[in-house]
GROMACS .gro file of C-alpha atoms in nm:
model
  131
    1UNK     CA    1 -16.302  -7.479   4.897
    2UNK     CA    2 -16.455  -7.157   4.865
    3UNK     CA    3 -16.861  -7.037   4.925
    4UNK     CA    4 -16.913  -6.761   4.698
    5UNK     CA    5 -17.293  -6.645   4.637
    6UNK     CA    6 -17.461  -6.446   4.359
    7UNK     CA    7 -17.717  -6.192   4.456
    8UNK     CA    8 -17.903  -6.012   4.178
    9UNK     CA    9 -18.239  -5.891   4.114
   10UNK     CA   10 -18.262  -6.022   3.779
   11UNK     CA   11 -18.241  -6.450   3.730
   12UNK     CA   12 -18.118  -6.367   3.379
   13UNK     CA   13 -17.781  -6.180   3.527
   14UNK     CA   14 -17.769  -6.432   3.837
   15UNK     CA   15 -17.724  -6.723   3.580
   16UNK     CA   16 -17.473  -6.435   3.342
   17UNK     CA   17 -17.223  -6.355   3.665
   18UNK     CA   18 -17.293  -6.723   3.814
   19UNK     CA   19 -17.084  -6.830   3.493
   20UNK     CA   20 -16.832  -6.532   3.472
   21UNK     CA   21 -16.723  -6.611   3.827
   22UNK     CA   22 -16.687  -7.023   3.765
   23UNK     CA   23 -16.503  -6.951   3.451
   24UNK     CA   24 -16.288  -6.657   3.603
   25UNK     CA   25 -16.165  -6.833   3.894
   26UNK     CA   26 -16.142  -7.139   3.704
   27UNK     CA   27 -15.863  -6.931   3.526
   28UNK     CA   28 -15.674  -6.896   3.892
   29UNK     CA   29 -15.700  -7.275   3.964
   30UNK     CA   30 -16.001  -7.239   4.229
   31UNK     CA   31 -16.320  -7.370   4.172
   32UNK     CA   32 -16.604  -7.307   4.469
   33UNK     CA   33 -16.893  -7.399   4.546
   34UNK     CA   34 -17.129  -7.115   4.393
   35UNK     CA   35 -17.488  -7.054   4.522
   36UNK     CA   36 -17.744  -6.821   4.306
   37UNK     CA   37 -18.026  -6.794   4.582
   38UNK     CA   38 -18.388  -6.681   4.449
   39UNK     CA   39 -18.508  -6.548   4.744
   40UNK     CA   40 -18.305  -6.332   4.989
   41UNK     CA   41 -18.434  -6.408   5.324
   42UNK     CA   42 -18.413  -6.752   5.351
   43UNK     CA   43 -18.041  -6.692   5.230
   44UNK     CA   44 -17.992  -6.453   5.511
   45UNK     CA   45 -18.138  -6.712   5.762
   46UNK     CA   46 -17.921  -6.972   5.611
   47UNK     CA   47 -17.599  -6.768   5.626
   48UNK     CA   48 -17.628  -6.708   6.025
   49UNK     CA   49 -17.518  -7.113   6.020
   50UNK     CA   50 -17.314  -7.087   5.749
   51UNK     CA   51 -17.139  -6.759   5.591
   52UNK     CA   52 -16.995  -6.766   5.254
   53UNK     CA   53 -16.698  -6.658   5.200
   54UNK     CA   54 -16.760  -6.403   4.929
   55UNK     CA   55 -17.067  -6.238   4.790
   56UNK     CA   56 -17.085  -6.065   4.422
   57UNK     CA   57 -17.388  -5.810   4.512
   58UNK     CA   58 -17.553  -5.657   4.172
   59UNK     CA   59 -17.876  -5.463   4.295
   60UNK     CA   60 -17.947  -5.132   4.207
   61UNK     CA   61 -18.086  -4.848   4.418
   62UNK     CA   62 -18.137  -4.846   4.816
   63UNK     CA   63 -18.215  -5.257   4.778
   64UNK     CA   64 -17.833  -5.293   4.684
   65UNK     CA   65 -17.764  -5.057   5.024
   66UNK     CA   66 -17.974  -5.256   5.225
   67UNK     CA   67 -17.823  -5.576   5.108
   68UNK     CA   68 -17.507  -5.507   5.138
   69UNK     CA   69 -17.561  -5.354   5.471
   70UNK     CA   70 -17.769  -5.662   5.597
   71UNK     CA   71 -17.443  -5.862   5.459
   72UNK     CA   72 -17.218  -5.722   5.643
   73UNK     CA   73 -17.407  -5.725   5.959
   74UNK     CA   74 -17.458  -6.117   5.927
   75UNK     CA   75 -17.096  -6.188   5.807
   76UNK     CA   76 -16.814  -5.905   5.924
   77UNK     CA   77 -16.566  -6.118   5.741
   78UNK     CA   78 -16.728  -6.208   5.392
   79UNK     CA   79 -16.598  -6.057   5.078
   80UNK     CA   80 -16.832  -5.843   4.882
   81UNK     CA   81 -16.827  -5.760   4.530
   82UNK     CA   82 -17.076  -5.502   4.525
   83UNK     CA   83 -17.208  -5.361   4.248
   84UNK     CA   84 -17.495  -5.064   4.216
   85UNK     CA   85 -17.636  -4.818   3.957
   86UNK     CA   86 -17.601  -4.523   4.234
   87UNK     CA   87 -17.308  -4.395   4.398
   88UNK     CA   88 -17.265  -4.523   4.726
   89UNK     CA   89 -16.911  -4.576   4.727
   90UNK     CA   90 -16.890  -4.360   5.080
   91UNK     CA   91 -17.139  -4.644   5.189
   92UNK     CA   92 -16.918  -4.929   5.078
   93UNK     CA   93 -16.582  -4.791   5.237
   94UNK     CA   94 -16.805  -4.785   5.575
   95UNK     CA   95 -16.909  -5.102   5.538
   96UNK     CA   96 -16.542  -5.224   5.457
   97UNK     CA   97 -16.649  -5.382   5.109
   98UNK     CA   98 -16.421  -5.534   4.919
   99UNK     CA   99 -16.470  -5.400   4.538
  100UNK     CA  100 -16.754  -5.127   4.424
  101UNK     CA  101 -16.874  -5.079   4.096
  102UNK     CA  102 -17.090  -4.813   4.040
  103UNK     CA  103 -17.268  -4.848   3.705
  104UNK     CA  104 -17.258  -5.131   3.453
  105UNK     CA  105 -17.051  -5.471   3.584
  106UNK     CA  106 -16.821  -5.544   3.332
  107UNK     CA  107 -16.628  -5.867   3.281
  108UNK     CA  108 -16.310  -5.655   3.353
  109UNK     CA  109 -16.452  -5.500   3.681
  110UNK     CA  110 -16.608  -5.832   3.797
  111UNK     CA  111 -16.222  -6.000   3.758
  112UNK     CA  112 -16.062  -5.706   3.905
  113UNK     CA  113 -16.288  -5.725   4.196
  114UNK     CA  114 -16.227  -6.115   4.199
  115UNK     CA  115 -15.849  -6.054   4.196
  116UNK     CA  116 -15.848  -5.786   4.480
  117UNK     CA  117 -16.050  -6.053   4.708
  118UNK     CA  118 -15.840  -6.339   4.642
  119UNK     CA  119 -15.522  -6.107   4.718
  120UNK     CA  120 -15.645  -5.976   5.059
  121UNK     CA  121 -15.755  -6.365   5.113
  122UNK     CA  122 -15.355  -6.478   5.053
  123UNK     CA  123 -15.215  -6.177   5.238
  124UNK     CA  124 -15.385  -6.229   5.510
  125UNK     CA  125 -15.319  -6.632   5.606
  126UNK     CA  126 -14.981  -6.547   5.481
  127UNK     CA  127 -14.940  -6.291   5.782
  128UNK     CA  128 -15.149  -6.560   5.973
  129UNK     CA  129 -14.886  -6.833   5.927
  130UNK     CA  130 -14.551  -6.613   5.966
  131UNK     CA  131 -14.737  -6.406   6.315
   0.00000   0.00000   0.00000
């Protein structure tokens, strides 16, 4: 079963992309555990025991940067969805993330970005289990 955690600034879009991700990837038949953390830091601490295995990031300005920088640093191998008001897509090829969205997060962009994850998840055990 998957991990997945929503980071946003806001509680009202934590709760809005907390439900677009259960009811898109209830589409595709999986149906993870899904954490909407308050507060960042003790969500940090607790990921150095325990990684998820995706993050959907939607913070704007240099806090989105930071976060998805401190993400990475934490967990090389989480998925990030990572979504900002600025354009730091240079940023998010460095830091190897999975989907940026610069501007508004749309359902479409969120499912794309969900799709494209899931993908690179299957291709990869595939190669796993045939190498």
């Amino acid at each position: 079963m998957y991990r997945i955690a929503v980071l946003a600034q806001s509680p009202l879009l934590r709760t809005r992309l907390r439900r677009q991700v259960a009811a898109h990837l209830a589409r595709m038949g999986y149906f993870p555990q899904l954490d909407t953390p308050d507060e960042l830091e003790p969500f940090y601490y607790a990921m150095r025991a325990s990684p998820p295995d995706g993050v959907v990031l939607a913070m704007d300005g240099v806090a989105g940067l930071n976060a998805a920088e401190h993400l990475r640093h934490l967990s090389p191998d989480c998925a990030i969805i990572w979504n900002c008001d600025l354009d730091f897509s240079l940023q998010a090829y460095r830091l190897k993330v999975d989907y940026f969205v610069k501007g508004e997060l749309t359902e479409e962009a969120l499912w794309e970005g969900l799709c494209r994850w899931l993908d690179q998840r299957k291709q990869c055990e595939k190669g796993r289990i045939e190498g």
